Amino acid sequence: MPVTDETERHPLLAALLRFKVYLASIAMIAVFGLMTFAAYNLTHEVRYDEVLEALSQTTWTSVALAVLFTGISFAALICYDLNALDFIGRKLPTAPVAMTAFSAYAIGNTAGFGALSGGAIRFRTYSRLGLTPEEIARVIAFVTLAFGIGLLAVSALSALVTAPRLASVAGMDADILRLIALAVIAVLVGVLILGRNGRVIAIGKLKLRLPDTLTSSRQFLITALDIAASASVLYVLLPETNVGWPTFFAIYATAVGLGVLSHVPAGLGVFETVMLGALGNAISIDVLLGSLVLYRMIYHVLPLVIAVLLVVGAELREAMQHPVANDIGNLAVRLAPHLLSAYGLILGAMLIFSSVTPTPDTNLDFLSGFLPLPVIEGAHLFSSLLGLILAIASRGLGQRLDGAWWVALISASAAFVLAFLKGIAVVEATVLAIFIFAMILNVKRFNRPASLFGQALSPAWLAALLVIIASAITILFFVYRDVDYSRELWWQFEFNEEAPRSLRALLALTIAASAIAFFSLLRPAFSRPEKVLPEDLERAVAIAGTQNVADANLVRMGDKRVMFSDSGKAFIMYGIQGRSWIALGDPIGADEDTAELIWRFVETARAAGGRAVLYQVSPALLSYCADAGLRAFKLGEMASVTLPTFELKGGKLAGLRQALSKGAREGLEFSIVAPPDVVNILGELRAVSDAWLSEHNTREKTFSLGAFDDDYVTAQPVALLRKEGRVVAFATIFVTETKHEGTVDIMRFAPDAPRGSMDFLFVSLLEYLKGEGYQVFNLGMAPLSGMSKREIAPVWDRIGGTMFEHGERFYNFKGLRAFKSKFHPLWQPRYLAVSGGTGAVLALMDVTLLISGGVRGVVGK
C-alpha cells in the first residue's frame, strides 16, 4: 500500500516528530525548573524549622478528616470508570472495575508520566476483562475528557460565585474574571444542549456522539464531588486561614489544572507554586508549605500504599472461593507489578529526599552513644544511592523483570537496615517493610529473565529522575539556606553537622544519576540477528504443519527470521525494517509458550535498539501484548468462512452460484495439483505470473505475502483454472495437517482470463476444501475496514476510517471488502501492537516498506 510521507515535504515537521519525545521531556523539565525557582523565591523568608513547627501543629482530627475526604475523592474517581463503561454500553463486574480504577488513579496521580500512567493500567486489566482496544481507548478518552471538562466547569462556576474574593487574591479585575467564567459556562452549556439524547454531531468528516443529558449531568456531579473532596483534603490541613472554602476551591482547581497541563510527574512543583503564589498573602507560607507536604503524603502516597496492601491481601486470600475475592485476586496478578513499580519509584524519591533533610537531633544524640560516626555517615550516603537504584529498578518492576525484583528487594532491604543506622527513621522503615513484604509475596509475578542493566531508560524516565534530583537540590537549598557555603563544608565530619552530610549525599547522587543518564542515552548501536538458517527453517515448517493457522506456511518463504520458544514447540516469524522488528501474526505452535515468546521478542528488539511491532495479531493476543507493554491499534478485519455450513443454496449466495455457472459455460475447468506434481506445470505457472505482474505494472511483494519462487511454489498444493487446456489462473494453497483451516497465498490470472474467474476459483476451492473435511477458509484481511467512526473514537481509527472511505487512489480498500463480503464471512479484527504506542505510524510505514521491498517497491507498486 503506497504511503505518502508528509515529512519529506516538511523537514521541520520531520525533525519535530523525530525528537518529539525528547522535546516533550525537555519542556517538562523547563516548566518544572521555572516553577521550582519561583517557589524558592516565594519562600525566601521561610525556614525549615518553621515548616516542621507548622506540621506539628496539625491535629489528628484534621488528618482523619483529610483521609476521609481522600476516600470520598477516590470513590468519585471510581465512578468515572463506571460511567465510562455505561456510556460505551459495556457491563463489567463492579469489584474488578473498582480495583482497576483505584489503582489507575493511585498510580496516575502519583507517578504522572507515560510509563506508569493510569491509561496503561486500564489497558492491561480491562483487556483481561474482555474489552477490545477500541473500547478501552474510548473509556480512557471518556475519563480524560470528563475530568478536563468537569474541572473547567467547576472552576468557572466557583470563579463566578467567588469573583470579588478570587480577584483580590489573584490580582485581577472581578468583572473580567466574571466574563471569562460566563464565557466558559456558556460554551459548556452549548455542548450540553447539543449532546441531548446522545446526539451525533459532525465536525468535517468526523462524527462524534456526545454524552446524553443524563450521562453528562451524572458525570458533572461526579467530577464536582471528586474535586471538592480533594480540595477539602488540603483545606482541612490548614491550621489557620481566612480564605473561604469557595475561594480556596477555585484556586485549588486552577492549580490542579496547571499541574496536569505541565506533564510534570504528579504536577510536582507546579501545583505548589500556584498555591503559594495565590495564597501566600492570605495564609502563612510556612503553614501552607507544611500542609502541602502533608497533603501530598495523604492524597498521593497513602492511596498507593493502600493499593499495594490490597494486592497483598488479595495474594493472601488467593485460595478463597468467594467470587469477589477471586475477581480481585485474579486482577491483583495483573496489577501487582505496576503498583509495586510506582511504589518503588516513590520509595526511591523518599530515600533521596531523606538524604538532604536533617535528622532530628534527639535521634542523632541517641545513636552517638552506640555507633561510631563513620557508620552514620556511610548509612546516610549509601541510603541515598539505594534510593536512586530503587527508582531505576522500579521501571524493571513494571516490566516484571526477575533481575529488577532482586535489585529492588536487596536495595529496599538494605535501606530498611540503614533507616535505623542513619537516624532511627521509623516511618521510612515501615513503608520499606510494606514494600519488602509485598515483593516477597509477589515473587512469582516477576518471571521475565532480562538484564536490568541492559534496559536503556527512556527520555520520560530520565526526565522523571532529573525532576527527583532537582527536587532534592531545591529541598537542600531551602533547608540550609542560612548555612554559608564554604569548601570546608565538604570535609566536616561531625554528628551534628547535617549540611555537609547532605551535600556529600547529593554530590554522590548527582554523579551516579549523570552516569546512568549517559549510559542510557549512549544506547548500543542497532544490531540485526543473522538470517534464518536452513535447519531452523525446517523446524519452523514442521511446527507450522502441526497447528491450525494456515498462514503459518508463510515461513516457508525463508525471507523472515525465526525466534523459537525455550521448549522449541513454538516460534515467531519476523522481519526487520529500519528500527522496527516486525512479527507477523500470532506466535505459531504451543499456546503455553505464547507469553514467553512475546516477551522475549519485545526484549530482544529493545536490547538491539529496535522497536517491537506485532503485525496482524488476533484479539486473543491482546492481553499478552498489554502485559509486555505494547499498545494495540486496529488494522482492519479478517474474513473467514465456516465451511461445514457453507451452502450455495438460497438467495444470499445467488451471485456466487451465477459466477460458478458462468465460468462453467465459458469452459473454465478447476483442479487441484498436489505438491509433487507442481514441478511439471511450473513453466505454465511462471508464464501466468509474469504476465499478471506486467499487466498490473507491479513487482513481487514479500513478508506477509508469498513471492513466485520455484521452491516455494512447489512446496504446496496449487489450485488451477484451465480454459481449453491452457492455464489461465492459479492460486497456491496454504493448509496444515490438522485440516482446520485453508487459505490462498499467491493468486495470479492471465490477462485474457474470462471475467469472473476469481469468483469461480474461490467458490470451487471452498467446495473442494469443504469436501476434504476442512473447517474454515481464511479469506484474508480487509485493511482499515471496521474502523470506529462515531462516538469517542481513537484518532487512529478516525484516520483509518477516512483512508478507507477516501483512499481508493492508493489501495482498493472498499473493493477488497466488497469482494470478501460476497461470501458472507465472519469478520474478526486484526491489530498492530507497538511498544510504547507512540511509534505506530512509523511502524506501519516500516511494515509497508518491508512488504514492498523498500521505497522503490512502494513507489513502483
PDB file of C-alpha atoms in Angstrom, residues 554 559-560 584 615-616 702-706 745 847 851:
ATOM      1  CA  LEU A 554       4.500 -18.095   5.045  1.00  0.00           C
ATOM      2  CA  ASP A 559      12.641 -14.224   3.912  1.00  0.00           C
ATOM      3  CA  LYS A 560      11.847 -13.928   7.623  1.00  0.00           C
ATOM      4  CA  LEU A 584       3.925 -11.473  11.502  1.00  0.00           C
ATOM      5  CA  TYR A 615       1.530  -7.114  12.779  1.00  0.00           C
ATOM      6  CA  GLN A 616      -1.913  -8.604  12.101  1.00  0.00           C
ATOM      7  CA  THR A 702       7.234 -10.306   0.439  1.00  0.00           C
ATOM      8  CA  PHE A 703       6.920 -10.771   4.212  1.00  0.00           C
ATOM      9  CA  SER A 704       3.111 -11.017   4.615  1.00  0.00           C
ATOM     10  CA  LEU A 705       2.685 -12.349   1.062  1.00  0.00           C
ATOM     11  CA  GLY A 706       4.422 -15.079  -0.866  1.00  0.00           C
ATOM     12  CA  ASP A 745      -1.398 -17.150  -0.944  1.00  0.00           C
ATOM     13  CA  VAL A 847       5.705  -2.636   7.555  1.00  0.00           C
ATOM     14  CA  ILE A 851       6.236  -5.886   2.326  1.00  0.00           C
TER      15      ILE A 851
END
